[in-house]
Short mmCIF file of C-alpha atoms in Angstrom, two decimals:
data_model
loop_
_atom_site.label_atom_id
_atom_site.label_comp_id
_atom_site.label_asym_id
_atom_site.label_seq_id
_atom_site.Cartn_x
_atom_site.Cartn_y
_atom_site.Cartn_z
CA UNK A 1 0.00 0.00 0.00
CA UNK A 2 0.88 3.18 -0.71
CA UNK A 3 1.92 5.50 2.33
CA UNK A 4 -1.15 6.84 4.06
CA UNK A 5 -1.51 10.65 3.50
CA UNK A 6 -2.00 13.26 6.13
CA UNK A 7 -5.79 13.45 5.34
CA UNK A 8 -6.38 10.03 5.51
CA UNK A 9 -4.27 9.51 8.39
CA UNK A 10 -6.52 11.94 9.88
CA UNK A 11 -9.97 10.00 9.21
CA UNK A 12 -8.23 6.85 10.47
CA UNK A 13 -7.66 8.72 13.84
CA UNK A 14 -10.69 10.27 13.82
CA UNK A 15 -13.21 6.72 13.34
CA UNK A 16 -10.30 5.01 15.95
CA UNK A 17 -11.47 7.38 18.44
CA UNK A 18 -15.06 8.14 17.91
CA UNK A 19 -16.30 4.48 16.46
CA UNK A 20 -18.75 4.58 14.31
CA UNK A 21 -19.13 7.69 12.63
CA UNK A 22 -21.58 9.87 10.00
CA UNK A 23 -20.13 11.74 7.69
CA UNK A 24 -21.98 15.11 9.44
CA UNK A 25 -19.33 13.94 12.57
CA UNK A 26 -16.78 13.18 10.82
CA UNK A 27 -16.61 16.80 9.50
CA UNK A 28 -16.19 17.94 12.86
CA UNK A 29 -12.49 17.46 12.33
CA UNK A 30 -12.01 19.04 8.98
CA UNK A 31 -11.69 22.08 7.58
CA UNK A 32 -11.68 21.39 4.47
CA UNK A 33 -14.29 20.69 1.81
CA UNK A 34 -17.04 17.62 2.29
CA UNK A 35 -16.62 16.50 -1.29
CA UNK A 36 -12.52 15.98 -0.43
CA UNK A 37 -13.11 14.08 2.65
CA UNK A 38 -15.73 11.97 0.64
CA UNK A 39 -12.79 11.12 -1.63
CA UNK A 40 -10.64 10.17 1.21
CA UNK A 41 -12.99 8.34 2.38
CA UNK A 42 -14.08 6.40 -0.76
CA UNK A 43 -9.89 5.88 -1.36
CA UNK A 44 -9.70 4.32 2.26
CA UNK A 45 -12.85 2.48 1.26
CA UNK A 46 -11.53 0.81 -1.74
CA UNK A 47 -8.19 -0.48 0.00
CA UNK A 48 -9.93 -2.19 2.94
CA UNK A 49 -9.88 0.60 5.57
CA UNK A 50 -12.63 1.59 6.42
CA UNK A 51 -16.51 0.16 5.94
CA UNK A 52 -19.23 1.69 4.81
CA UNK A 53 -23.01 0.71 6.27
CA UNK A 54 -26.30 1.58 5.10
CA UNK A 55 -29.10 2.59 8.24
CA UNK A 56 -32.45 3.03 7.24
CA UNK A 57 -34.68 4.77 8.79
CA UNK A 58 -38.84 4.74 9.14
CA UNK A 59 -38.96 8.04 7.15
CA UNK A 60 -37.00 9.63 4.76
CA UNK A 61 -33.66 8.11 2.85
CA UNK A 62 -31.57 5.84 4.06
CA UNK A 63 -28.02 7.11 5.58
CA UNK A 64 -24.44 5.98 5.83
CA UNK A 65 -21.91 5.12 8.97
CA UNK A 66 -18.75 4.84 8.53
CA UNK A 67 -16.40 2.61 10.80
CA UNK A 68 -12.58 0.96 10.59
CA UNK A 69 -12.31 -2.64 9.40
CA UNK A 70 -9.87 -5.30 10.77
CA UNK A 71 -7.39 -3.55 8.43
CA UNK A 72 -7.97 -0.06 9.61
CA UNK A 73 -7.61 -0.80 13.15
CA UNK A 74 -4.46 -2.97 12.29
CA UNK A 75 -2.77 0.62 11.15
CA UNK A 76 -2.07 1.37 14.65
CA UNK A 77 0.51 0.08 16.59
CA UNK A 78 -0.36 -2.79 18.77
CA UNK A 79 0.97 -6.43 20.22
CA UNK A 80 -1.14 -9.12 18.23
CA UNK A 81 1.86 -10.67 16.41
CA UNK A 82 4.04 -11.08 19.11
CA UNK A 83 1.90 -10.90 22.44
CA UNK A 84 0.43 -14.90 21.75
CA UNK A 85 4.35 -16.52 21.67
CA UNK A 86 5.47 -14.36 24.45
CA UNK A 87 2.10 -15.91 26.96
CA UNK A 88 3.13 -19.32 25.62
CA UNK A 89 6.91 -18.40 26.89
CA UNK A 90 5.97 -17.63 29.93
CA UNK A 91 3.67 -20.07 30.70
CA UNK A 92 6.53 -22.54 29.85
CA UNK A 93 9.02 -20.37 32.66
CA UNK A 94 6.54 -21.15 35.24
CA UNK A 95 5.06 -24.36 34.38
CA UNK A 96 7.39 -25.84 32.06
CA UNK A 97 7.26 -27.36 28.60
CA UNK A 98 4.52 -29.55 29.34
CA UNK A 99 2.05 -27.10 29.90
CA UNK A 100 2.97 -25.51 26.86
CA UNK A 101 2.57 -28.85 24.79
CA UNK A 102 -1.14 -29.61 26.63
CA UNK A 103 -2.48 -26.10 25.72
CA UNK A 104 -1.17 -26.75 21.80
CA UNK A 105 -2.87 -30.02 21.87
CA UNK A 106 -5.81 -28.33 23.07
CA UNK A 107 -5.60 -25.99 20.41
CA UNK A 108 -5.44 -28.92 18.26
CA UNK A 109 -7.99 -30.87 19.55
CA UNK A 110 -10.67 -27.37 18.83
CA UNK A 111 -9.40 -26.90 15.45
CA UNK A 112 -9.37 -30.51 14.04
CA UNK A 113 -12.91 -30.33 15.26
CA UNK A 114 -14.05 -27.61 13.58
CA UNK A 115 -12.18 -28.35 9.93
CA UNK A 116 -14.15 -31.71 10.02
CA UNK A 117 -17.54 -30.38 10.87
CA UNK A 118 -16.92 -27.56 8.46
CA UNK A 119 -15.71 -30.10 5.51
CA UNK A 120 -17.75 -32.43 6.00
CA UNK A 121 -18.60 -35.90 4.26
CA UNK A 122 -18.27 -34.54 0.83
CA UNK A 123 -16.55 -36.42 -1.52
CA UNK A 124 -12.41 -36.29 -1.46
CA UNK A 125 -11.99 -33.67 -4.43
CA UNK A 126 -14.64 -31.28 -2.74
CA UNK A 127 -13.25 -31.89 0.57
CA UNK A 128 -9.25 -31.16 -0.11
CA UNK A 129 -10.98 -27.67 -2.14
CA UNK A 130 -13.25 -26.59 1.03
CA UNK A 131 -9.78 -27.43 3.39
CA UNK A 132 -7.84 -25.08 0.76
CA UNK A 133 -10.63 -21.97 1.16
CA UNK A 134 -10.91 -22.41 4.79
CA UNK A 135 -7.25 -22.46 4.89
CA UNK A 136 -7.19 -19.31 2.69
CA UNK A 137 -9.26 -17.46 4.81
CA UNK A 138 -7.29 -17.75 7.80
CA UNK A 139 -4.63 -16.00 5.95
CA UNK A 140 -2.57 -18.69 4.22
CA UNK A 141 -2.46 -17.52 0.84
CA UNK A 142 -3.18 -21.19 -0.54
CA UNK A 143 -2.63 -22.91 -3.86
CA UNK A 144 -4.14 -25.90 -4.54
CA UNK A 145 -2.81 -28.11 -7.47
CA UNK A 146 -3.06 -31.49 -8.67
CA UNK A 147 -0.09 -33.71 -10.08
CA UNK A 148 0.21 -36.25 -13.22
CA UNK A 149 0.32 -38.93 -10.44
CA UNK A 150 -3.04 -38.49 -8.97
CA UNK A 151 -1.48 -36.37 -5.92
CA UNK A 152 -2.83 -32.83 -3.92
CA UNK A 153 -0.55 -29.94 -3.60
CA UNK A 154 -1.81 -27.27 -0.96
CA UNK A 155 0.76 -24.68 -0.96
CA UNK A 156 0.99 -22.23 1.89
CA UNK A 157 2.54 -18.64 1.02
CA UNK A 158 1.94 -17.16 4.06
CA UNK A 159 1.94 -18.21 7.97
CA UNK A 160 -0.34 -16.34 9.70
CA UNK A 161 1.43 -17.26 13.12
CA UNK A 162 5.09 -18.28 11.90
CA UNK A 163 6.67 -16.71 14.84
CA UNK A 164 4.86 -19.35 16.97
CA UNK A 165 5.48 -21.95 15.05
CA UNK A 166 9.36 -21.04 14.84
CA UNK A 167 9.87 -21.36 18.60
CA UNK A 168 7.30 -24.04 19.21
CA UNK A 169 7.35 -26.75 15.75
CA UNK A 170 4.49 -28.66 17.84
CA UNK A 171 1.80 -25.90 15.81
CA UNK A 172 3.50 -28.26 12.59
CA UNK A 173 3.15 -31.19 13.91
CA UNK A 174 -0.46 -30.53 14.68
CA UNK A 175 -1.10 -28.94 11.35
CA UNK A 176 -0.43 -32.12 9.97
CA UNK A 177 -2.52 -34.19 12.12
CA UNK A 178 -5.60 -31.97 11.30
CA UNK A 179 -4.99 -32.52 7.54
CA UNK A 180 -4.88 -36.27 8.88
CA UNK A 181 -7.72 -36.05 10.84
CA UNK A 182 -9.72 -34.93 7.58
CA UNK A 183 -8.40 -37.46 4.93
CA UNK A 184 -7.83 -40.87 7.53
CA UNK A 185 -7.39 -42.51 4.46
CA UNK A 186 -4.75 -40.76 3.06
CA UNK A 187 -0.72 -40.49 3.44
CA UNK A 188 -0.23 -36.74 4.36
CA UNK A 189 3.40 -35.47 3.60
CA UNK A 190 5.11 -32.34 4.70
CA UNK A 191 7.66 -31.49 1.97
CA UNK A 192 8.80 -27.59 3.20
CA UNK A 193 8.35 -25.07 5.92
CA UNK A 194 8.18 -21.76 6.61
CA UNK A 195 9.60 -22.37 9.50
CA UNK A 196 12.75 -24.15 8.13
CA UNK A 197 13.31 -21.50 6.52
CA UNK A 198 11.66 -22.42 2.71
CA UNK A 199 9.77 -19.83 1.25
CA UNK A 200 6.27 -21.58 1.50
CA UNK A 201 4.74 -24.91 3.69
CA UNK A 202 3.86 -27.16 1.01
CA UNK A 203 1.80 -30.40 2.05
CA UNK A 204 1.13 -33.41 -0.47
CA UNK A 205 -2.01 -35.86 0.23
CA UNK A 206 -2.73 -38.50 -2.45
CA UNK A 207 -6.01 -39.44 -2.85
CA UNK A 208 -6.79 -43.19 -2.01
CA UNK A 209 -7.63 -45.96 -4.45
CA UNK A 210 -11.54 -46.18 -5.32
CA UNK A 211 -12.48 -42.99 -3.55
CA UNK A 212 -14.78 -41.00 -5.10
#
């Protein structure tokens, strides 16, 4: 993205501190004209920023809010990315390794859950695509392919908690038994990681004999 002007740095502050805003209160801030800060607006829009709502109302037309998305409020300086490894450090200074290895298989235990209730019984082709979107969505930048020899290729581009997995490779390991847990019938290899230090994760399941 491009760097954030004054202006729109501005708006950001302005909907970060007053919520959700009209576009009456967010011209309290400005002084300049309505139709520029529309523009802004619409710019900041279009790149994820900020959302736009429609309230209607009993009479007259309808009106718009405007509020910061995920994205927008991730402009700001905060402690997501490394906040989660350094609880799991400390809870292994003052309860040891264990603990941190029952509260990843815990982890484990929620998300393999919800991947096979969200999958499914579909057939094996519809299953590996739905694992590849929900993958996606969590922020893996997935590819899905399909060799000569009858094999699945999800590539990961992206870890969406790689400094985790660095320090702890148990969040791997149990990556791989959720893919598992959704295709029993199927060998599930790990040929690269992100976090040995290839440029993408890159798991291979073959799809068994006979299944549809």
């Amino acid at each position: 993205m491009k760097k954030i002007t004054s202006t729109k740095q501005k708006l950001l502050n302005k909907l970060k501190k007053d919520g959700v805003c009209t576009i009456g209160k967010i011209m309290e801030g400005f002084t300049i004209t309505e139709i520029a800060v529309r523009k802004h607006i619409h710019e900041l829009e279009q790149q994820g920023f900020i959302k736009k709502n429609t309230v209607k109302q009993e009479l007259g037309r309808p009106y718009f809010t405007y509020e910061l998305t995920e994205k927008g409020h991730s402009t700001f300086p905060n402690q997501y990315a490394q906040l989660p490894l350094e609880l799991l450090q400390d809870l292994e200074e003052l309860q040891g390794k264990e603990a941190v290895n029952s509260l990843l298989s815990k982890r484990l235990e929620r998300e393999k859950g919800e991947m096979e209730k969200l999958v499914g019984q579909d057939n094996f082709e519809e299953k590996i695509s739905k694992v590849a979107n929900i993958q996606n969505q969590k922020g893996y930048m997935v590819e899905l392919e399909q060799s000569d020899d009858g094999k699945y290729i999800i590539t990961n581009y992206n870890c969406p908690i790689a400094n985790i997995a660095s320090t702890y490779n148990q969040v791997c390991v149990n990556e791989k038994k959720i893919f598992e847990g959704v295709f029993p019938a199927s060998e599930v290899i790990s040929e690269s990681l992100i976090t040995k230090g290839h440029n993408f994760c890159r798991w291979v399941i073959k799809k068994p004999e006979g299944m549809h």
